[in-house]
Amino acid sequence: MAILLKVQWVDQAGTPAQFEPHARITHIGGVSGKLSWKHSQSQAIESIENNLFAYYVEKNSQAMKLNVASTADGKKFLIANGGNEQPLLSLPAFPPAAPPPA
């Protein structure tokens, strides 16, 4: 059974004009208990396909599961269930890393 993780942050590459929406996402991440996590898009895709992790985002208090989709040329990317909108792109960027304790 896959471990369920809530996606709270997204790292994106470039600007909207430079890349298709699915190509802008480089990493997803969040906090689960006391553990912060960050997975590249390719790691997340592999984890979904191998049933290691399942991911979701919340939009308007509704959970939207992330799935793997493919472009016409076969490139895999993450997409949220529940419509044409890509809620991943509206998530904030990763917060800066906290400095190590003194």
PDB file of C-alpha atoms in Angstrom:
ATOM      1  CA  MET A   1       0.000   0.000   0.000  1.00  0.00           C
ATOM      2  CA  ALA A   2       1.286   3.433  -0.978  1.00  0.00           C
ATOM      3  CA  ILE A   3       2.140   6.086   1.608  1.00  0.00           C
ATOM      4  CA  LEU A   4      -0.098   9.158   1.139  1.00  0.00           C
ATOM      5  CA  LEU A   5       1.687  12.535   1.007  1.00  0.00           C
ATOM      6  CA  LYS A   6       0.150  15.999   0.763  1.00  0.00           C
ATOM      7  CA  VAL A   7       1.958  18.251  -1.721  1.00  0.00           C
ATOM      8  CA  GLN A   8       2.393  21.726  -0.244  1.00  0.00           C
ATOM      9  CA  TRP A   9       5.233  23.199  -2.314  1.00  0.00           C
ATOM     10  CA  VAL A  10       6.442  23.078  -5.888  1.00  0.00           C
ATOM     11  CA  ASP A  11       9.686  24.110  -7.524  1.00  0.00           C
ATOM     12  CA  GLN A  12       9.279  25.338 -11.079  1.00  0.00           C
ATOM     13  CA  ALA A  13      11.733  25.953 -13.883  1.00  0.00           C
ATOM     14  CA  GLY A  14      11.595  28.958 -16.153  1.00  0.00           C
ATOM     15  CA  THR A  15       8.571  31.129 -16.799  1.00  0.00           C
ATOM     16  CA  PRO A  16       5.100  30.320 -18.134  1.00  0.00           C
ATOM     17  CA  ALA A  17       6.121  31.571 -21.582  1.00  0.00           C
ATOM     18  CA  GLN A  18       9.184  29.289 -21.719  1.00  0.00           C
ATOM     19  CA  PHE A  19       7.656  25.908 -20.890  1.00  0.00           C
ATOM     20  CA  GLU A  20       4.418  24.003 -21.130  1.00  0.00           C
ATOM     21  CA  PRO A  21       2.783  23.782 -17.670  1.00  0.00           C
ATOM     22  CA  HIS A  22       3.742  20.123 -17.172  1.00  0.00           C
ATOM     23  CA  ALA A  23       7.381  20.854 -18.027  1.00  0.00           C
ATOM     24  CA  ARG A  24       7.719  23.668 -15.467  1.00  0.00           C
ATOM     25  CA  ILE A  25       7.399  21.437 -12.403  1.00  0.00           C
ATOM     26  CA  THR A  26      10.803  20.193 -11.230  1.00  0.00           C
ATOM     27  CA  HIS A  27      10.096  19.118  -7.617  1.00  0.00           C
ATOM     28  CA  ILE A  28       7.159  18.623  -5.261  1.00  0.00           C
ATOM     29  CA  GLY A  29       7.286  18.473  -1.483  1.00  0.00           C
ATOM     30  CA  GLY A  30       5.640  18.978   1.855  1.00  0.00           C
ATOM     31  CA  VAL A  31       5.701  18.079   5.515  1.00  0.00           C
ATOM     32  CA  SER A  32       4.477  14.810   6.987  1.00  0.00           C
ATOM     33  CA  GLY A  33       4.586  14.861  10.781  1.00  0.00           C
ATOM     34  CA  LYS A  34       8.066  16.084  11.696  1.00  0.00           C
ATOM     35  CA  LEU A  35       9.537  15.039   8.338  1.00  0.00           C
ATOM     36  CA  SER A  36       9.953  17.441   5.415  1.00  0.00           C
ATOM     37  CA  TRP A  37      10.209  15.758   2.045  1.00  0.00           C
ATOM     38  CA  LYS A  38      11.091  16.826  -1.492  1.00  0.00           C
ATOM     39  CA  HIS A  39      10.861  14.604  -4.582  1.00  0.00           C
ATOM     40  CA  SER A  40      11.812  15.413  -8.155  1.00  0.00           C
ATOM     41  CA  GLN A  41       9.015  15.054 -10.669  1.00  0.00           C
ATOM     42  CA  SER A  42      10.702  11.914 -12.053  1.00  0.00           C
ATOM     43  CA  GLN A  43      11.008  10.416  -8.530  1.00  0.00           C
ATOM     44  CA  ALA A  44       7.323  11.149  -7.875  1.00  0.00           C
ATOM     45  CA  ILE A  45       6.281   9.564 -11.180  1.00  0.00           C
ATOM     46  CA  GLU A  46       8.322   6.438 -10.425  1.00  0.00           C
ATOM     47  CA  SER A  47       6.906   6.292  -6.874  1.00  0.00           C
ATOM     48  CA  ILE A  48       3.321   6.481  -8.169  1.00  0.00           C
ATOM     49  CA  GLU A  49       3.965   3.838 -10.826  1.00  0.00           C
ATOM     50  CA  ASN A  50       5.573   1.508  -8.264  1.00  0.00           C
ATOM     51  CA  ASN A  51       2.856   2.184  -5.658  1.00  0.00           C
ATOM     52  CA  LEU A  52       5.380   3.498  -3.103  1.00  0.00           C
ATOM     53  CA  PHE A  53       3.785   6.922  -2.604  1.00  0.00           C
ATOM     54  CA  ALA A  54       0.472   8.521  -3.524  1.00  0.00           C
ATOM     55  CA  TYR A  55       0.313  12.304  -3.646  1.00  0.00           C
ATOM     56  CA  TYR A  56      -2.497  14.821  -3.406  1.00  0.00           C
ATOM     57  CA  VAL A  57      -3.062  18.564  -3.339  1.00  0.00           C
ATOM     58  CA  GLU A  58      -5.858  20.482  -1.638  1.00  0.00           C
ATOM     59  CA  LYS A  59      -7.836  23.063  -3.548  1.00  0.00           C
ATOM     60  CA  ASN A  60     -10.910  24.730  -2.042  1.00  0.00           C
ATOM     61  CA  SER A  61     -10.847  22.151   0.796  1.00  0.00           C
ATOM     62  CA  GLN A  62     -11.041  19.313  -1.732  1.00  0.00           C
ATOM     63  CA  ALA A  63      -8.313  16.660  -2.067  1.00  0.00           C
ATOM     64  CA  MET A  64      -7.142  16.090  -5.634  1.00  0.00           C
ATOM     65  CA  LYS A  65      -5.042  12.977  -6.278  1.00  0.00           C
ATOM     66  CA  LEU A  66      -1.964  13.296  -8.472  1.00  0.00           C
ATOM     67  CA  ASN A  67      -1.665  10.930 -11.404  1.00  0.00           C
ATOM     68  CA  VAL A  68       0.843  10.299 -14.159  1.00  0.00           C
ATOM     69  CA  ALA A  69      -0.074  11.515 -17.634  1.00  0.00           C
ATOM     70  CA  SER A  70       1.876  11.545 -20.899  1.00  0.00           C
ATOM     71  CA  THR A  71       2.372  14.072 -23.658  1.00  0.00           C
ATOM     72  CA  ALA A  72       1.806  13.105 -27.290  1.00  0.00           C
ATOM     73  CA  ASP A  73       5.517  12.289 -27.563  1.00  0.00           C
ATOM     74  CA  GLY A  74       5.469  10.061 -24.467  1.00  0.00           C
ATOM     75  CA  LYS A  75       7.003  12.401 -21.854  1.00  0.00           C
ATOM     76  CA  LYS A  76       5.479  11.633 -18.445  1.00  0.00           C
ATOM     77  CA  PHE A  77       4.338  14.347 -16.049  1.00  0.00           C
ATOM     78  CA  LEU A  78       2.226  14.832 -12.917  1.00  0.00           C
ATOM     79  CA  ILE A  79      -1.378  15.977 -13.165  1.00  0.00           C
ATOM     80  CA  ALA A  80      -4.126  16.395 -10.586  1.00  0.00           C
ATOM     81  CA  ASN A  81      -7.477  14.608 -10.879  1.00  0.00           C
ATOM     82  CA  GLY A  82     -10.523  16.760 -11.094  1.00  0.00           C
ATOM     83  CA  GLY A  83     -10.356  19.025 -14.096  1.00  0.00           C
ATOM     84  CA  ASN A  84      -8.303  20.806 -16.679  1.00  0.00           C
ATOM     85  CA  GLU A  85      -6.735  23.176 -14.167  1.00  0.00           C
ATOM     86  CA  GLN A  86      -3.270  22.303 -12.884  1.00  0.00           C
ATOM     87  CA  PRO A  87      -3.396  23.184  -9.157  1.00  0.00           C
ATOM     88  CA  LEU A  88       0.256  22.198  -8.728  1.00  0.00           C
ATOM     89  CA  LEU A  89       1.273  25.376 -10.551  1.00  0.00           C
ATOM     90  CA  SER A  90      -0.543  27.559  -8.018  1.00  0.00           C
ATOM     91  CA  LEU A  91       1.302  26.116  -4.995  1.00  0.00           C
ATOM     92  CA  PRO A  92       4.027  28.226  -3.391  1.00  0.00           C
ATOM     93  CA  ALA A  93       7.717  27.609  -3.964  1.00  0.00           C
ATOM     94  CA  PHE A  94       9.719  25.661  -1.392  1.00  0.00           C
ATOM     95  CA  PRO A  95      10.484  27.725   1.692  1.00  0.00           C
ATOM     96  CA  PRO A  96      14.161  28.502   2.207  1.00  0.00           C
ATOM     97  CA  ALA A  97      16.009  25.880   4.220  1.00  0.00           C
ATOM     98  CA  ALA A  98      16.326  26.675   7.885  1.00  0.00           C
ATOM     99  CA  PRO A  99      19.867  27.369   9.048  1.00  0.00           C
ATOM    100  CA  PRO A 100      21.479  24.592  11.076  1.00  0.00           C
ATOM    101  CA  PRO A 101      21.155  24.909  14.858  1.00  0.00           C
ATOM    102  CA  ALA A 102      23.929  26.895  16.508  1.00  0.00           C
TER     103      ALA A 102
END
